């Protein structure tokens, strides 16, 4: 965890009249300008008027749904998808189109087939596609460059909004870097969600949305909180603009890289039945277990033994989806996080999971 | 503005693992327990499970609408009402019942008559009443004890949720203290909105909602931000629990009392045509101007002269309301804030308003 004491002292003295008053509705201009530079390194061209600071990426997702969708609309999500997003979509009364992924990312072929089918049957086609192209949560998949271009082309063809959620892109251990969807977008239909939660600390509750200036202005109207907290914005800006973020990310990436390698080695040794991809970054391993295991029960048993894992079933937007052997979707998968646990905790945790697995079930 | 540097240093060192991680969904327990004690002094009995920390009172209002109301429902508001609330109600697709106030507060007689009429005509009756019983924004009216009891009884009789917005109660210069509506509520239908914005600093973005434990749990589900910022919560808790809040409120109340008196004296001397009540607390004067003045134009002229005032028309939820002389509702009123301006700015500002008033219009 980074040390923000110097930044907080500065924020509460030199910038006191800024940090204790209402912030500008789009967020502090200094911070939005810094975000523009940060995004420019990724090939995303955005001006401060195209960025609004929000209380974390989830808040940005909620606002994007509020702006672009209506009750009864359909959103396309990967199967599996980021589980915290699911209740947000539900709270907007959306239905789901669950789209499979392969090693290159979300299946555009499936999307095309499904759209054709839905049009023929007079069913609604998705108005939004939500995805995490870099180090996907939970699968760890990074979308290939071709797939990225196909996805943006698909969205253009069928007039769909893409929400690109990008919390993990900078937590990279290796592998090639591909342009964000937003960098491939000429039409303004990609809405980009960024956050300092995974870059610095979840507790700061500072994220941002990149969209057109017009959409950003409308999101500002829908944002009922009178501007995000200027104190934490100032702390983040002072930290980042002093060059400390890149040092922090270097440290964190080296550390999490080690954690990933330890978790992978432990799994291969103690639980060789587990199947998984080794992701080039992010926080998670998405583990397939032989179909004899019920992931919900497995996760309960792990929790009882003090190991925090999440059952794969929680990552499916709903159960109306074909799944091998007619099982409940995700019931043969679990998600493990290698990020926050220490090497000792990781070794100990995998050991306990192996014990549970080898008990009669 | 208070000095939070010591609290921030403590929050970012001793409490670092708390303040930089996700917070509990209801907010820090320490802070909720402190809020319970703070409310107990006002006669409100609440347990920590009946309180959720939110990003300011506006956020609380938005969540209350999300929980209790549906598209097309009707909300009763005073006419005039808190103008920032209006777009929040609109964003939930609500219609308005605008209720007049007298010196004792919202008119219960009007509410009874209107309900009877609406039932007879098969029109929807309000599902929520939104009001600010202490130092109402913008009128400064404090609701009488009788009216408070009648309002709660009315809500019980017709199964209506009351949202009691209470940002100014502790900014008191004199006058008797009456129990909050929430203290008179046995049935759990009063939702109380509190905030540190007016107590400490708007920039902290920390407010709270008091409701039943069941409703609070449901609000936590609807709150899409993964818990409000633990850093600012810890700062607020350390400040308040050290006894600094009451000292700060004493200082602020003495200061704003002076500001109010200066503004009242200046108005009586330089703009004797202005009619207004002198409120016992809060931030605002609600000024009636002779009907020859158009408040929108008057506010524009004031802004052009560097005086920030708000036209009375902005405080009406919609224009479908009878108003004297068939004028646009609020067009003969302006709201002045005596809180943040210095005595010199107040004197100078009223002088400029008088100049504008005395120009031919």
XYZ file of C-alpha atoms in Angstrom:
722
model
C 0.000 0.000 0.000
C 1.402 3.410 -0.966
C 2.237 6.159 1.538
C -0.007 9.183 0.956
C 0.803 11.134 4.127
C 2.800 13.867 2.351
C 0.127 14.280 -0.322
C -2.654 14.436 2.292
C -0.810 17.087 4.302
C -0.347 19.180 1.151
C -3.974 18.667 0.111
C -5.254 19.789 3.527
C -2.986 22.846 3.827
C -1.983 24.448 0.532
C -5.142 23.223 -1.247
C -7.519 23.431 1.735
C -10.025 25.765 0.098
C -10.194 23.404 -2.881
C -10.270 20.087 -1.039
C -12.898 21.003 1.566
C -15.299 22.682 -0.838
C -17.496 21.145 -3.522
C -15.370 19.938 -6.417
C -16.046 20.797 -10.061
C -18.722 18.395 -11.346
C -16.350 16.701 -13.805
C -13.592 16.435 -11.176
C -10.433 18.464 -10.529
C -9.021 19.836 -13.771
C -5.450 18.969 -12.675
C -6.423 15.332 -12.249
C -8.353 15.154 -15.527
C -5.379 16.660 -17.365
C -3.091 14.091 -15.752
C -5.488 11.288 -16.798
C -5.366 12.616 -20.381
C -1.559 12.250 -20.409
C -1.786 8.826 -18.782
C -4.259 7.682 -21.459
C -2.241 9.267 -24.287
C 0.556 6.782 -23.478
C -1.975 4.055 -24.338
C -2.965 5.695 -27.599
C -6.228 7.153 -26.267
C -6.784 10.749 -27.297
C -9.065 12.474 -24.790
C -9.491 16.052 -23.609
C -10.431 16.973 -20.010
C -14.014 17.673 -21.176
C -14.254 14.028 -22.265
C -13.409 12.739 -18.770
C -15.506 12.690 -15.620
C -14.093 11.588 -12.272
C -16.390 9.128 -10.468
C -16.372 7.147 -7.211
C -14.717 4.050 -8.687
C -15.288 2.096 -11.903
C -18.498 0.462 -10.603
C -19.975 3.928 -10.188
C -18.912 4.677 -13.766
C -20.615 1.500 -14.975
C -23.811 2.435 -13.119
C -23.792 5.911 -14.712
C -23.128 4.484 -18.199
C -26.147 2.184 -17.792
C -28.237 5.121 -16.569
C -27.243 7.218 -19.580
C -27.335 4.709 -22.428
C -29.905 2.055 -21.455
C -33.537 1.768 -20.493
C -35.471 -0.761 -18.476
C -35.835 -3.952 -20.535
C -32.814 -3.317 -22.761
C -30.282 -6.064 -23.402
C -26.579 -5.939 -22.475
C -24.024 -8.394 -23.879
C -21.506 -9.697 -21.353
C -18.890 -12.396 -21.515
C -19.698 -15.721 -19.857
C -18.164 -15.657 -17.286
C -18.078 -11.913 -16.485
C -17.105 -9.539 -13.628
C -19.546 -10.578 -10.912
C -19.938 -7.188 -9.216
C -21.208 -5.784 -12.492
C -24.136 -8.215 -12.608
C -26.313 -6.625 -9.858
C -25.613 -3.194 -11.361
C -26.986 -4.359 -14.719
C -29.926 -6.000 -12.945
C -30.749 -2.813 -11.021
C -31.303 -1.146 -14.413
C -33.766 -3.852 -15.435
C -31.544 -5.220 -18.206
C -31.644 -8.637 -19.819
C -28.406 -10.433 -20.685
C -26.839 -11.899 -23.781
C -24.020 -14.105 -22.502
C -21.200 -14.465 -25.007
C -18.480 -17.116 -24.900
C -14.769 -16.282 -25.025
C -11.857 -18.154 -26.551
C -8.127 -17.517 -26.091
C -8.468 -14.323 -28.189
C -11.379 -12.910 -26.229
C -15.125 -12.428 -26.754
C -16.582 -14.368 -29.706
C -17.570 -11.991 -32.506
C -18.870 -14.941 -34.555
C -21.285 -15.773 -31.746
C -22.401 -12.136 -31.576
C -23.088 -12.064 -35.332
C -25.029 -15.354 -35.251
C -27.032 -14.239 -32.223
C -27.924 -10.864 -33.729
C -29.151 -12.570 -36.896
C -31.232 -14.991 -34.857
C -32.674 -12.289 -32.628
C -33.599 -10.097 -35.580
C -35.330 -13.025 -37.270
C -37.277 -13.753 -34.070
C -38.089 -10.088 -33.399
C -36.083 -10.162 -30.166
C -34.176 -7.120 -28.882
C -30.518 -6.951 -29.851
C -27.991 -5.755 -27.270
C -27.549 -2.002 -26.945
C -24.335 -2.355 -24.952
C -21.397 -4.760 -24.823
C -19.499 -4.850 -21.543
C -16.004 -6.366 -21.553
C -12.572 -6.267 -19.902
C -10.130 -6.651 -22.812
C -6.934 -6.725 -20.704
C -6.454 -9.471 -18.097
C -10.166 -10.194 -18.042
C -11.849 -10.793 -14.688
C -12.163 -13.711 -13.988
C -10.567 -15.518 -16.972
C -7.315 -13.518 -17.286
C -7.707 -13.511 -21.091
C -6.233 -10.601 -23.051
C -8.114 -9.844 -26.256
C -6.091 -10.178 -29.462
C -5.563 -7.135 -31.721
C -7.741 -8.653 -34.466
C -10.563 -9.356 -32.063
C -10.373 -5.783 -30.760
C -10.798 -4.377 -34.258
C -13.621 -6.827 -35.018
C -15.424 -5.873 -31.821
C -15.265 -2.150 -32.568
C -16.382 -2.820 -36.170
C -19.281 -4.931 -34.884
C -20.366 -2.136 -32.537
C -20.237 0.365 -35.390
C -22.236 -1.907 -37.679
C -25.020 -2.555 -35.165
C -24.965 0.779 -33.307
C -23.953 -0.708 -29.967
C -22.187 1.070 -27.092
C -19.039 -0.718 -25.867
C -18.110 -0.315 -22.210
C -14.395 -1.070 -21.900
C -13.564 -1.749 -18.266
C -9.827 -1.467 -17.767
C -8.806 -1.879 -14.142
C -5.852 -4.239 -14.621
C -4.087 -3.097 -17.792
C -1.115 -1.647 -15.918
C -0.677 -4.739 -13.707
C 1.384 -6.463 -16.388
C 3.996 -9.218 -15.983
C 4.816 -9.785 -19.620
C 3.301 -10.418 -23.032
C 2.585 -7.931 -25.811
C 0.595 -4.702 -25.278
C -2.392 -4.158 -27.569
C -4.282 -0.897 -28.071
C -7.310 -0.331 -25.832
C -10.674 -0.499 -27.639
C -11.047 3.225 -26.961
C -7.884 3.885 -29.002
C -9.501 2.098 -31.987
C -12.743 4.057 -31.692
C -13.411 6.874 -34.177
C -17.127 7.167 -33.528
C -17.233 7.844 -29.778
C -19.153 4.645 -29.025
C -16.535 3.168 -26.696
C -16.992 4.264 -23.083
C -13.774 3.662 -21.157
C -13.799 2.991 -17.401
C -10.577 3.597 -15.481
C -9.913 3.396 -11.752
C -7.185 4.008 -9.204
C -8.547 1.086 -7.137
C -6.201 -1.463 -8.684
C -3.453 1.051 -9.537
C -3.119 2.541 -6.045
C -5.707 1.593 -3.430
C -9.387 0.576 -3.529
C -10.209 2.808 -0.558
C -9.626 6.006 -2.506
C -12.849 5.507 -4.483
C -11.552 7.437 -7.480
C -12.248 6.240 -10.983
C -13.012 7.926 -14.272
C -15.177 7.607 -17.362
C -13.994 8.595 -20.849
C -16.686 9.289 -23.415
C -17.674 12.106 -25.778
C -17.869 15.580 -24.242
C -21.627 15.496 -24.800
C -22.088 12.177 -22.971
C -19.764 13.280 -20.181
C -21.864 16.418 -19.690
C -24.992 14.257 -19.488
C -23.342 11.873 -17.015
C -22.484 14.908 -14.866
C -26.214 15.717 -14.775
C -27.068 12.144 -13.725
C -24.377 12.033 -11.040
C -26.280 12.849 -7.889
C -23.352 13.333 -5.521
C -22.393 16.939 -6.168
C -18.935 16.058 -7.498
C -16.563 13.331 -6.301
C -14.397 13.974 -3.238
C -11.851 16.723 -4.031
C -9.601 15.672 -1.122
C -8.889 12.181 -2.447
C -8.648 13.585 -5.997
C -5.965 16.045 -4.893
C -4.079 13.298 -3.019
C -4.118 11.070 -6.108
C -3.063 13.898 -8.411
C -0.129 14.970 -6.212
C 1.026 11.353 -5.914
C 0.756 10.604 -9.627
C 2.154 13.861 -10.952
C 5.231 13.451 -8.724
C 6.021 10.285 -10.699
C 5.243 8.005 -7.766
C 2.514 6.023 -9.555
C 4.860 4.485 -12.110
C 7.319 3.496 -9.354
C 4.449 1.988 -7.382
C 3.159 0.060 -10.401
C 6.637 -1.298 -11.100
C 6.898 -2.530 -7.499
C 3.391 -4.010 -7.505
C 3.837 -5.738 -10.861
C 7.092 -7.382 -9.749
C 5.423 -8.491 -6.520
C 2.229 -9.854 -8.119
C 4.285 -11.550 -10.826
C 6.063 -13.480 -8.036
C 2.721 -14.265 -6.412
C 1.325 -15.579 -9.681
C 4.345 -17.809 -10.247
C 4.144 -19.206 -6.721
C 0.418 -19.908 -7.048
C 0.904 -21.599 -10.438
C 3.754 -23.768 -9.123
C 1.804 -24.745 -5.996
C -1.275 -25.662 -8.039
C 0.766 -27.790 -10.456
C 2.392 -29.586 -7.568
C -0.483 -30.007 -5.122
C -3.586 -29.864 -7.316
C -2.518 -31.143 -10.757
C -6.184 -31.846 -11.602
C -6.749 -28.065 -11.880
C -6.742 -26.631 -15.405
C -6.053 -22.958 -16.061
C -4.458 -20.392 -18.335
C -1.497 -18.445 -16.951
C -2.439 -14.767 -17.399
C 0.133 -12.107 -18.330
C -1.201 -9.718 -15.693
C -4.090 -8.811 -13.446
C -5.098 -10.382 -10.152
C -6.726 -13.743 -10.852
C -6.488 -17.371 -11.901
C -9.652 -18.945 -13.329
C -9.431 -22.592 -12.364
C -11.287 -25.457 -13.982
C -11.833 -28.383 -11.637
C -12.843 -31.859 -12.777
C -16.617 -31.998 -13.111
C -17.040 -34.161 -10.038
C -16.621 -31.070 -7.853
C -19.447 -28.630 -7.013
C -17.761 -25.197 -6.958
C -20.318 -23.658 -4.549
C -19.698 -26.362 -1.962
C -15.975 -26.279 -2.631
C -15.888 -22.510 -1.985
C -17.909 -22.964 1.226
C -15.496 -25.623 2.453
C -12.547 -23.359 1.588
C -14.086 -20.417 3.483
C -14.591 -22.711 6.468
C -10.862 -23.447 6.293
C -10.004 -19.730 6.076
C -9.227 -19.648 2.339
C -11.072 -16.973 0.395
C -12.013 -18.169 -3.074
C -15.068 -17.451 -5.195
C -17.252 -20.072 -6.834
C -17.393 -19.890 -10.617
C -21.200 -19.834 -10.567
C -21.155 -16.232 -9.364
C -19.557 -15.044 -12.619
C -22.500 -15.914 -14.851
C -25.103 -13.196 -15.408
C -27.856 -15.800 -15.403
C -28.226 -19.542 -15.823
C -29.980 -19.373 -19.201
C -26.921 -20.512 -21.078
C -25.805 -23.822 -22.509
C -23.064 -25.358 -20.373
C -21.183 -28.654 -20.770
C -22.966 -31.714 -19.344
C -26.004 -29.555 -18.521
C -24.283 -28.384 -15.367
C -25.021 -25.102 -13.623
C -22.807 -22.554 -15.438
C -19.483 -22.075 -13.650
C -20.077 -24.914 -11.180
C -16.792 -26.555 -12.232
C -14.715 -23.380 -11.835
C -13.327 -21.237 -9.043
C -11.541 -17.900 -9.063
C -8.352 -17.465 -7.058
C -6.743 -14.077 -6.394
C -2.957 -14.073 -6.186
C -2.714 -10.300 -5.657
C -3.107 -9.498 -1.961
C -2.149 -12.786 -0.292
C 1.484 -13.185 0.759
C 3.618 -16.023 -0.699
C 3.233 -17.922 2.587
C -0.544 -17.462 2.537
C -0.659 -18.579 -1.099
C 1.316 -21.771 -0.372
C -0.745 -22.489 2.704
C -4.032 -21.725 0.897
C -3.334 -23.972 -2.095
C -2.352 -26.720 0.348
C -5.719 -26.439 2.082
C -7.601 -26.380 -1.244
C -5.782 -29.594 -2.239
C -6.831 -31.182 1.067
C -10.469 -30.263 0.451
C -10.233 -31.573 -3.096
C -8.821 -34.894 -1.971
C -11.525 -35.429 0.630
C -14.334 -37.666 -0.595
C -16.939 -35.574 -2.390
C -12.695 25.432 7.385
C -11.484 22.884 9.919
C -7.912 21.578 10.068
C -7.856 17.828 9.332
C -4.106 17.375 8.896
C -3.612 15.438 12.169
C -6.608 13.180 11.444
C -5.408 12.522 7.878
C -1.914 11.604 9.084
C -3.397 9.185 11.610
C -5.793 7.733 9.030
C -2.964 7.124 6.545
C -0.540 5.588 9.064
C -2.173 3.763 11.983
C -5.324 2.969 9.958
C -3.656 2.531 6.555
C -4.867 -1.004 5.956
C -8.424 0.155 6.706
C -8.412 3.457 4.825
C -6.807 2.201 1.606
C -8.910 -0.949 1.287
C -12.591 -1.316 0.459
C -14.752 -0.119 3.345
C -17.596 -2.124 4.864
C -20.673 -1.593 2.698
C -22.573 0.251 5.438
C -19.542 2.395 6.300
C -16.954 2.238 9.091
C -18.498 0.835 12.258
C -16.676 3.427 14.401
C -18.299 6.230 12.420
C -21.767 4.647 12.470
C -21.522 4.202 16.229
C -20.504 7.834 16.592
C -23.468 8.898 14.423
C -25.771 6.865 16.710
C -24.581 8.851 19.735
C -24.836 12.119 17.802
C -28.448 11.292 16.835
C -29.326 10.082 20.332
C -28.736 13.647 21.564
C -31.574 14.645 19.215
C -33.890 11.941 20.492
C -33.339 9.610 17.515
C -32.785 6.010 18.539
C -30.809 4.179 15.869
C -28.410 1.245 15.872
C -25.391 0.999 13.505
C -27.351 -1.496 11.360
C -29.941 1.240 10.750
C -27.342 3.627 9.326
C -25.550 3.593 5.986
C -22.775 6.036 5.145
C -23.219 7.615 1.700
C -21.423 10.179 -0.475
C -23.402 13.165 0.800
C -27.109 13.743 1.451
C -27.923 14.054 -2.269
C -26.593 10.545 -2.768
C -28.812 9.435 0.124
C -31.834 11.073 -1.505
C -31.060 9.350 -4.808
C -30.813 5.963 -3.066
C -34.061 6.547 -1.124
C -35.853 7.293 -4.411
C -34.306 4.182 -5.978
C -35.486 2.021 -3.066
C -38.962 3.364 -2.359
C -40.257 4.759 -5.657
C -40.928 3.651 -9.203
C -41.096 5.487 -12.483
C -44.329 7.501 -12.597
C -44.771 7.717 -8.815
C -45.603 11.002 -7.142
C -43.440 12.798 -4.555
C -44.748 15.659 -2.411
C -42.338 18.550 -1.974
C -42.712 21.986 -0.466
C -43.107 24.901 -2.852
C -40.417 26.215 -2.877
C -38.084 23.251 -2.223
C -34.340 22.419 -2.250
C -33.458 22.952 -5.902
C -30.710 20.343 -6.191
C -33.254 17.701 -5.189
C -35.479 18.454 -8.183
C -33.310 16.861 -10.934
C -32.760 13.824 -8.677
C -36.535 13.314 -8.411
C -36.871 13.907 -12.164
C -34.190 11.328 -12.952
C -36.426 8.750 -11.240
C -39.358 9.700 -13.468
C -41.437 11.122 -10.604
C -44.313 13.577 -10.772
C -44.636 16.308 -8.156
C -47.251 17.434 -5.694
C -46.147 20.914 -4.626
C -47.326 21.807 -1.146
C -47.423 25.315 0.318
C -45.808 26.206 3.645
C -46.816 28.690 6.313
C -44.791 29.913 9.304
C -45.226 26.472 10.947
C -44.057 24.493 7.929
C -45.652 22.299 5.269
C -49.466 22.524 5.061
C -51.059 19.314 6.291
C -54.517 20.719 5.475
C -53.458 21.099 1.854
C -52.110 17.528 1.828
C -55.422 16.159 3.190
C -57.490 18.140 0.672
C -55.266 17.106 -2.200
C -55.325 13.406 -1.267
C -59.125 13.483 -1.114
C -59.286 15.175 -4.510
C -56.789 12.796 -6.097
C -58.579 9.748 -4.763
C -61.879 11.023 -6.092
C -60.285 11.624 -9.520
C -58.409 8.318 -9.539
C -55.061 10.126 -9.586
C -51.978 8.734 -7.839
C -51.363 9.967 -4.313
C -47.797 10.747 -3.212
C -45.706 7.810 -2.025
C -43.064 10.077 -0.507
C -42.955 13.470 1.193
C -39.610 15.258 1.059
C -39.018 18.096 3.522
C -36.379 19.977 5.519
C -38.050 20.624 8.887
C -35.188 22.633 10.422
C -34.097 25.887 8.760
C -35.714 24.890 5.495
C -33.846 25.528 2.269
C -34.683 28.065 0.871
C -37.338 29.534 3.204
C -35.527 29.184 6.554
C -38.788 28.012 8.185
C -38.566 25.635 11.157
C -41.541 23.314 11.442
C -43.579 23.660 14.653
C -43.890 20.690 17.037
C -47.611 20.282 16.236
C -46.981 20.272 12.512
C -44.270 17.650 12.968
C -46.659 15.340 14.776
C -49.390 15.974 12.188
C -47.005 15.215 9.343
C -45.895 11.901 10.838
C -49.556 11.011 11.576
C -50.496 11.889 7.998
C -47.730 9.632 6.656
C -48.914 6.783 8.884
C -52.527 7.233 7.798
C -51.772 7.220 4.072
C -48.737 4.892 4.063
C -46.303 7.505 2.797
C -42.514 7.539 3.252
C -41.160 10.774 4.728
C -37.654 11.813 3.740
C -36.382 14.186 6.432
C -33.406 16.097 5.073
C -31.513 17.646 7.958
C -28.339 19.399 6.839
C -28.698 22.607 8.861
C -30.151 21.571 12.237
C -26.888 22.142 14.111
C -26.260 25.564 12.519
C -28.482 27.254 15.098
C -28.406 30.874 16.290
C -31.357 30.719 18.668
C -34.984 29.691 18.986
C -36.415 26.532 20.490
C -35.283 23.019 19.463
C -38.009 20.628 18.308
C -37.674 16.873 17.896
C -36.684 15.641 14.429
C -39.479 13.830 12.544
C -37.406 10.662 12.885
C -37.635 10.939 16.695
C -41.460 10.963 16.400
C -41.534 7.931 14.120
C -42.560 4.572 15.590
C -43.229 2.838 12.289
C -39.903 3.205 10.466
C -41.413 5.283 7.671
C -39.213 8.330 8.239
C -35.935 8.158 6.325
C -33.459 10.611 7.815
C -30.686 12.171 5.715
C -27.661 13.584 7.531
C -24.452 15.049 6.138
C -21.097 16.386 7.240
C -21.181 18.831 4.292
C -22.728 21.638 6.316
C -21.320 20.480 9.670
C -17.679 20.275 8.576
C -16.897 20.642 4.881
C -18.764 19.874 1.635
C -15.644 18.397 0.039
C -15.599 15.385 2.362
C -18.630 13.873 0.584
C -19.753 11.994 3.678
C -23.415 11.786 4.587
C -25.636 9.128 6.076
C -29.105 7.626 5.789
C -31.090 6.370 8.788
C -33.874 3.893 8.073
C -34.907 0.425 9.211
C -32.180 -2.231 9.200
C -34.045 -3.967 6.374
C -34.194 -0.855 4.191
C -30.572 -0.021 4.975
C -29.532 -3.500 3.830
C -31.481 -2.993 0.607
C -29.908 0.435 0.062
C -26.480 -1.204 0.478
C -27.400 -3.512 -2.405
C -28.441 -0.566 -4.582
C -25.313 1.449 -3.784
C -23.056 0.705 -6.721
C -19.841 2.225 -5.407
C -18.391 -0.604 -3.317
C -18.623 1.321 -0.043
C -18.002 5.034 0.550
C -14.412 6.258 0.945
C -12.918 4.828 4.168
C -10.182 7.488 4.264
C -12.555 10.438 4.576
C -14.767 8.409 6.952
C -11.796 7.779 9.253
C -10.780 11.460 9.110
C -14.316 12.522 10.053
C -14.566 9.961 12.843
C -11.231 10.927 14.418
C -12.157 14.604 14.250
C -15.632 14.138 15.696
C -14.759 11.620 18.396
C -11.999 13.924 19.676
C -14.730 16.454 20.477
C -13.616 18.847 17.760
C -16.954 18.865 15.913
C -18.878 20.542 18.713
C -16.162 23.204 19.070
C -16.245 23.740 15.327
C -20.042 24.028 15.277
C -19.949 26.555 18.111
C -17.463 28.656 16.167
C -19.384 28.376 12.913
C -22.741 29.156 14.499
C -21.381 32.316 16.163
C -19.829 33.367 12.861
C -22.911 32.698 10.695
C -25.131 34.358 13.299
C -23.061 37.531 12.829
C -23.272 37.150 9.058
C -27.043 36.783 9.229
C -27.390 39.888 11.378
C -25.190 41.923 9.065
C -27.126 40.775 6.002
C -30.479 41.552 7.650
C -29.311 45.015 8.746
C -27.889 45.805 5.301
C -31.080 44.702 3.576
C -33.273 46.783 5.898
C -31.109 49.818 5.276
C -30.329 49.545 1.571
C -33.189 47.459 0.189
C -36.177 48.133 2.479
C -38.510 46.876 -0.287
C -37.282 43.302 0.398
C -39.549 41.164 2.579
C -38.207 38.151 4.449
C -38.350 36.058 7.602
C -35.288 36.062 9.844
C -34.376 32.382 10.284
C -33.029 30.999 13.557
C -30.300 29.048 11.774
C -29.108 27.603 8.502
C -27.479 29.363 5.594
C -30.124 31.342 3.726
C -32.497 34.261 3.489
C -35.515 33.856 1.195
C -36.258 37.307 -0.078
C -39.525 38.500 -1.569
C -39.109 41.405 -3.962
C -41.926 43.618 -5.147
C -43.631 41.995 -8.112
C -42.225 44.454 -10.590
C -38.920 42.575 -10.521
C -38.196 39.440 -12.607
C -36.022 37.261 -10.356
C -34.289 35.467 -13.251
C -33.143 38.747 -14.787
C -32.309 40.142 -11.365
C -30.078 37.123 -10.621
C -28.380 37.472 -14.021
C -27.678 41.151 -13.380
C -26.309 40.262 -9.928
C -24.020 37.588 -11.375
C -22.765 40.092 -13.918
C -21.872 42.347 -10.972
C -20.101 39.481 -9.171
C -22.846 38.780 -6.599
C -23.930 35.147 -6.414
C -27.655 34.845 -5.745
C -30.180 32.316 -6.983
C -33.480 33.162 -8.636
C -36.552 31.927 -6.777
C -37.861 30.214 -9.915
C -35.270 27.459 -9.507
C -36.834 26.308 -6.235
C -40.123 25.149 -7.748
C -40.330 21.533 -8.875
C -42.479 22.547 -11.820
C -44.589 25.466 -12.907
C -47.932 23.644 -12.590
C -48.869 25.483 -9.439
C -51.093 28.437 -8.686
C -49.016 31.538 -7.932
C -50.108 35.077 -7.072
C -50.938 37.288 -10.055
C -50.420 34.303 -12.388
C -46.690 34.909 -12.255
C -44.082 32.209 -12.885
C -43.637 30.529 -9.472
C -40.744 32.057 -7.544
C -40.204 34.886 -10.025
C -40.614 37.480 -7.247
C -38.104 35.790 -4.903
C -34.370 35.329 -4.610
C -32.265 33.241 -2.237
C -29.264 34.813 -0.531
C -26.628 32.799 1.351
C -25.080 34.532 4.355
C -22.872 31.562 5.280
C -19.643 31.673 3.309
C -19.388 35.338 2.356
C -17.372 37.560 4.685
C -19.047 40.557 6.405
C -17.333 42.885 3.919
C -18.546 40.800 0.975
C -22.068 40.754 2.432
C -22.160 44.540 2.828
C -20.703 45.053 -0.610
C -23.046 42.464 -2.168
C -26.237 43.912 -0.693
C -25.077 47.332 -1.849
C -24.759 46.039 -5.417
C -28.159 44.316 -5.254
C -29.727 47.592 -4.110
C -28.087 49.363 -7.067
C -29.522 46.815 -9.496
C -32.922 47.087 -7.837
C -32.948 50.871 -8.155
C -32.026 50.829 -11.821
C -35.052 51.166 -14.080
C -36.572 47.733 -14.735
